[in-house]
Amino acid sequence: ELSVTVPQIALAPDSDMKLLLVACLASLVAGALETETLERPAGNGEELASPPNIVFILTDDQDVTLGGLEPMVQLKKLVRDQGVFFDNAFVHTPICCPSRSSYLTGNYIHNHGAVNNSVEGNCASFHWQKDAELRTYVTHLKKSGYKTGYVGKYLNQYGLKPAGGPSHIPAGWDHW
């Protein structure tokens, strides 16, 4: 049994944990979406190999110029220093909910419709839940047989009454 595990990193008490897409894992997600089943033949043809586990870590507000990562000592130590640091990276939509919506769906803002951080701007709105949320990378992983889990911030308005309250569990997640 395989599972997608998203670890929760303990940060200093004064820090505000928000979820950084580790870009190097994007290729794993893309590869996993191309598989038709969870079982692939091993090299010798006798045993079946399993697809990889995927750990997808997302943080935001990590602007280098503004020093967004400086107060997040544990995040620097556990993620940046042991992973990949992109010193010349860009984001197409530098607004939290539209950017997260793009990472979740693989679509630009004009295709997923989340234009700002408000419910009226389609951030976790009922329209988002009935449309773009049904087409996230997680729904594709789920259809491919993966077990999925999520920990942390989802979208800015998630859990608020105008967005359906905390009882709404986005499509594709086994453990929320």
mmCIF file of C-alpha atoms in Angstrom:
data_model
loop_
_atom_site.group_PDB
_atom_site.id
_atom_site.type_symbol
_atom_site.label_atom_id
_atom_site.label_comp_id
_atom_site.label_asym_id
_atom_site.label_seq_id
_atom_site.Cartn_x
_atom_site.Cartn_y
_atom_site.Cartn_z
ATOM 1 C CA GLU A 1 0.000 0.000 0.000
ATOM 2 C CA LEU A 2 1.457 3.328 -1.077
ATOM 3 C CA SER A 3 0.680 6.708 0.375
ATOM 4 C CA VAL A 4 1.429 10.307 -0.335
ATOM 5 C CA THR A 5 2.778 11.757 2.864
ATOM 6 C CA VAL A 6 3.115 15.451 3.554
ATOM 7 C CA PRO A 7 5.136 15.932 6.741
ATOM 8 C CA GLN A 8 4.414 18.805 9.040
ATOM 9 C CA ILE A 9 7.591 20.659 9.925
ATOM 10 C CA ALA A 10 7.868 22.143 13.414
ATOM 11 C CA LEU A 11 8.811 25.792 13.107
ATOM 12 C CA ALA A 12 9.916 28.364 15.615
ATOM 13 C CA PRO A 13 6.925 29.604 17.659
ATOM 14 C CA ASP A 14 7.062 33.074 16.104
ATOM 15 C CA SER A 15 7.015 31.873 12.519
ATOM 16 C CA ASP A 16 3.980 31.607 10.281
ATOM 17 C CA MET A 17 4.026 28.303 8.388
ATOM 18 C CA LYS A 18 2.632 28.545 4.930
ATOM 19 C CA LEU A 19 2.828 25.747 2.490
ATOM 20 C CA LEU A 20 6.885 26.070 -1.131
ATOM 21 C CA LEU A 21 6.347 23.886 -4.055
ATOM 22 C CA VAL A 22 9.498 21.835 -4.354
ATOM 23 C CA ALA A 23 9.838 22.112 -8.111
ATOM 24 C CA CYS A 24 12.033 19.059 -8.457
ATOM 25 C CA LEU A 25 9.070 16.880 -7.415
ATOM 26 C CA ALA A 26 6.994 18.162 -10.315
ATOM 27 C CA SER A 27 8.636 15.638 -12.595
ATOM 28 C CA LEU A 28 7.626 12.824 -10.226
ATOM 29 C CA VAL A 29 4.030 14.023 -10.276
ATOM 30 C CA ALA A 30 4.055 14.268 -14.058
ATOM 31 C CA GLY A 31 5.517 10.764 -14.330
ATOM 32 C CA ALA A 32 2.981 9.362 -11.902
ATOM 33 C CA LEU A 33 0.120 10.882 -13.895
ATOM 34 C CA GLU A 34 1.310 9.076 -17.017
ATOM 35 C CA THR A 35 1.074 5.624 -15.435
ATOM 36 C CA GLU A 36 -2.088 3.684 -16.131
ATOM 37 C CA THR A 37 -1.983 1.551 -13.006
ATOM 38 C CA LEU A 38 -0.099 1.393 -9.743
ATOM 39 C CA GLU A 39 1.833 -1.657 -10.858
ATOM 40 C CA ARG A 40 4.548 -1.527 -13.489
ATOM 41 C CA PRO A 41 6.697 -4.420 -14.643
ATOM 42 C CA ALA A 42 10.104 -4.695 -13.001
ATOM 43 C CA GLY A 43 13.191 -5.134 -15.132
ATOM 44 C CA ASN A 44 13.144 -8.954 -14.992
ATOM 45 C CA GLY A 45 9.434 -9.341 -15.738
ATOM 46 C CA GLU A 46 8.866 -11.603 -12.707
ATOM 47 C CA GLU A 47 8.064 -9.022 -10.061
ATOM 48 C CA LEU A 48 6.018 -5.871 -10.203
ATOM 49 C CA ALA A 49 7.589 -2.543 -9.271
ATOM 50 C CA SER A 50 5.591 0.069 -7.411
ATOM 51 C CA PRO A 51 5.391 3.693 -8.488
ATOM 52 C CA PRO A 52 7.273 6.162 -6.312
ATOM 53 C CA ASN A 53 5.917 7.723 -3.166
ATOM 54 C CA ILE A 54 5.478 11.451 -3.670
ATOM 55 C CA VAL A 55 6.052 14.086 -1.003
ATOM 56 C CA PHE A 56 4.855 17.488 -2.167
ATOM 57 C CA ILE A 57 5.914 20.433 0.018
ATOM 58 C CA LEU A 58 4.592 23.922 -0.650
ATOM 59 C CA THR A 59 5.465 27.126 1.178
ATOM 60 C CA ASP A 60 4.915 30.669 0.059
ATOM 61 C CA ASP A 61 5.993 34.229 0.842
ATOM 62 C CA GLN A 62 9.640 33.209 0.551
ATOM 63 C CA ASP A 63 10.776 36.330 -1.338
ATOM 64 C CA VAL A 64 14.589 36.501 -1.230
ATOM 65 C CA THR A 65 14.725 40.298 -1.524
ATOM 66 C CA LEU A 66 12.343 40.777 1.405
ATOM 67 C CA GLY A 67 13.954 37.989 3.442
ATOM 68 C CA GLY A 68 10.761 35.948 3.713
ATOM 69 C CA LEU A 69 12.639 32.819 4.734
ATOM 70 C CA GLU A 70 14.805 34.463 7.408
ATOM 71 C CA PRO A 71 12.432 34.026 10.390
ATOM 72 C CA MET A 72 11.729 30.397 9.384
ATOM 73 C CA VAL A 73 14.860 28.830 10.837
ATOM 74 C CA GLN A 74 13.584 25.232 10.850
ATOM 75 C CA LEU A 75 12.196 25.494 7.312
ATOM 76 C CA LYS A 76 15.604 26.724 6.123
ATOM 77 C CA LYS A 77 17.385 23.942 7.990
ATOM 78 C CA LEU A 78 15.070 21.055 7.075
ATOM 79 C CA VAL A 79 13.929 21.961 3.575
ATOM 80 C CA ARG A 80 16.085 24.569 1.858
ATOM 81 C CA ASP A 81 19.484 23.489 3.181
ATOM 82 C CA GLN A 82 18.807 19.810 2.418
ATOM 83 C CA GLY A 83 17.029 20.337 -0.862
ATOM 84 C CA VAL A 84 17.144 22.663 -3.826
ATOM 85 C CA PHE A 85 17.338 26.451 -3.722
ATOM 86 C CA PHE A 86 16.369 28.384 -6.843
ATOM 87 C CA ASP A 87 18.093 31.771 -6.781
ATOM 88 C CA ASN A 88 16.491 32.996 -10.003
ATOM 89 C CA ALA A 89 12.906 31.727 -9.915
ATOM 90 C CA PHE A 90 9.687 33.417 -10.967
ATOM 91 C CA VAL A 91 5.997 32.930 -10.320
ATOM 92 C CA HIS A 92 3.293 33.780 -12.842
ATOM 93 C CA THR A 93 0.789 35.053 -10.259
ATOM 94 C CA PRO A 94 2.356 36.392 -7.043
ATOM 95 C CA ILE A 95 -0.899 36.259 -5.081
ATOM 96 C CA CYS A 96 -1.421 33.390 -2.647
ATOM 97 C CA CYS A 97 -4.715 31.754 -3.682
ATOM 98 C CA PRO A 98 -4.329 32.197 -7.461
ATOM 99 C CA SER A 99 -0.776 30.843 -7.246
ATOM 100 C CA ARG A 100 -1.811 27.836 -5.133
ATOM 101 C CA SER A 101 -4.708 27.216 -7.511
ATOM 102 C CA SER A 102 -2.239 27.106 -10.400
ATOM 103 C CA TYR A 103 0.012 24.636 -8.584
ATOM 104 C CA LEU A 104 -2.964 22.429 -7.734
ATOM 105 C CA THR A 105 -4.452 22.429 -11.251
ATOM 106 C CA GLY A 106 -1.496 23.113 -13.525
ATOM 107 C CA ASN A 107 -3.512 25.934 -15.092
ATOM 108 C CA TYR A 108 -2.922 29.651 -15.401
ATOM 109 C CA ILE A 109 -5.216 32.054 -13.552
ATOM 110 C CA HIS A 110 -7.438 32.682 -16.605
ATOM 111 C CA ASN A 111 -8.195 28.945 -16.772
ATOM 112 C CA HIS A 112 -8.811 28.079 -13.107
ATOM 113 C CA GLY A 113 -10.596 31.359 -12.292
ATOM 114 C CA ALA A 114 -9.172 32.100 -8.809
ATOM 115 C CA VAL A 115 -8.308 35.763 -9.342
ATOM 116 C CA ASN A 116 -7.628 36.907 -5.766
ATOM 117 C CA ASN A 117 -7.751 35.749 -2.133
ATOM 118 C CA SER A 118 -11.504 36.289 -1.613
ATOM 119 C CA VAL A 119 -14.444 33.924 -2.025
ATOM 120 C CA GLU A 120 -15.853 36.425 -4.538
ATOM 121 C CA GLY A 121 -12.538 36.087 -6.402
ATOM 122 C CA ASN A 122 -13.102 32.302 -6.597
ATOM 123 C CA CYS A 123 -10.716 31.371 -3.769
ATOM 124 C CA ALA A 124 -12.199 28.126 -2.401
ATOM 125 C CA SER A 125 -15.629 29.270 -3.594
ATOM 126 C CA PHE A 126 -18.445 26.857 -4.432
ATOM 127 C CA HIS A 127 -17.641 27.434 -8.126
ATOM 128 C CA TRP A 128 -13.975 26.453 -7.476
ATOM 129 C CA GLN A 129 -15.153 23.340 -5.601
ATOM 130 C CA LYS A 130 -17.435 22.242 -8.467
ATOM 131 C CA ASP A 131 -14.971 23.043 -11.258
ATOM 132 C CA ALA A 132 -11.197 23.486 -10.836
ATOM 133 C CA GLU A 133 -10.983 21.512 -7.579
ATOM 134 C CA LEU A 134 -12.191 18.420 -9.430
ATOM 135 C CA ARG A 135 -9.192 18.688 -11.799
ATOM 136 C CA THR A 136 -6.235 18.997 -9.417
ATOM 137 C CA TYR A 137 -3.136 16.834 -9.607
ATOM 138 C CA VAL A 138 -4.468 14.995 -6.550
ATOM 139 C CA THR A 139 -7.599 13.833 -8.359
ATOM 140 C CA HIS A 140 -5.353 12.405 -11.094
ATOM 141 C CA LEU A 141 -3.150 10.657 -8.538
ATOM 142 C CA LYS A 142 -6.262 9.267 -6.839
ATOM 143 C CA LYS A 143 -7.555 7.910 -10.167
ATOM 144 C CA SER A 144 -4.173 6.239 -10.645
ATOM 145 C CA GLY A 145 -4.626 4.397 -7.347
ATOM 146 C CA TYR A 146 -2.568 6.517 -4.963
ATOM 147 C CA LYS A 147 -3.637 7.078 -1.368
ATOM 148 C CA THR A 148 -3.384 10.771 -0.564
ATOM 149 C CA GLY A 149 -3.055 12.950 2.518
ATOM 150 C CA TYR A 150 -2.877 16.675 3.174
ATOM 151 C CA VAL A 151 -1.559 18.702 6.102
ATOM 152 C CA GLY A 152 -1.464 22.494 6.389
ATOM 153 C CA LYS A 153 -2.927 25.503 4.641
ATOM 154 C CA TYR A 154 -5.005 24.789 1.535
ATOM 155 C CA LEU A 155 -6.541 27.943 0.055
ATOM 156 C CA ASN A 156 -7.009 31.265 1.880
ATOM 157 C CA GLN A 157 -10.782 31.057 2.273
ATOM 158 C CA TYR A 158 -10.990 27.313 2.934
ATOM 159 C CA GLY A 159 -12.967 26.507 6.062
ATOM 160 C CA LEU A 160 -14.886 29.772 6.218
ATOM 161 C CA LYS A 161 -18.685 29.641 6.135
ATOM 162 C CA PRO A 162 -18.984 31.395 2.715
ATOM 163 C CA ALA A 163 -16.745 28.650 1.269
ATOM 164 C CA GLY A 164 -18.742 25.775 2.781
ATOM 165 C CA GLY A 165 -17.098 25.577 6.193
ATOM 166 C CA PRO A 166 -14.468 23.126 7.424
ATOM 167 C CA SER A 167 -16.570 20.051 6.682
ATOM 168 C CA HIS A 168 -15.795 20.353 2.953
ATOM 169 C CA ILE A 169 -12.961 18.002 2.021
ATOM 170 C CA PRO A 170 -11.525 18.775 -1.407
ATOM 171 C CA ALA A 171 -11.794 16.067 -4.051
ATOM 172 C CA GLY A 172 -9.071 13.425 -4.146
ATOM 173 C CA TRP A 173 -7.871 13.505 -0.535
ATOM 174 C CA ASP A 174 -8.103 10.336 1.571
ATOM 175 C CA HIS A 175 -6.649 11.907 4.717
ATOM 176 C CA TRP A 176 -7.448 15.537 5.386
#
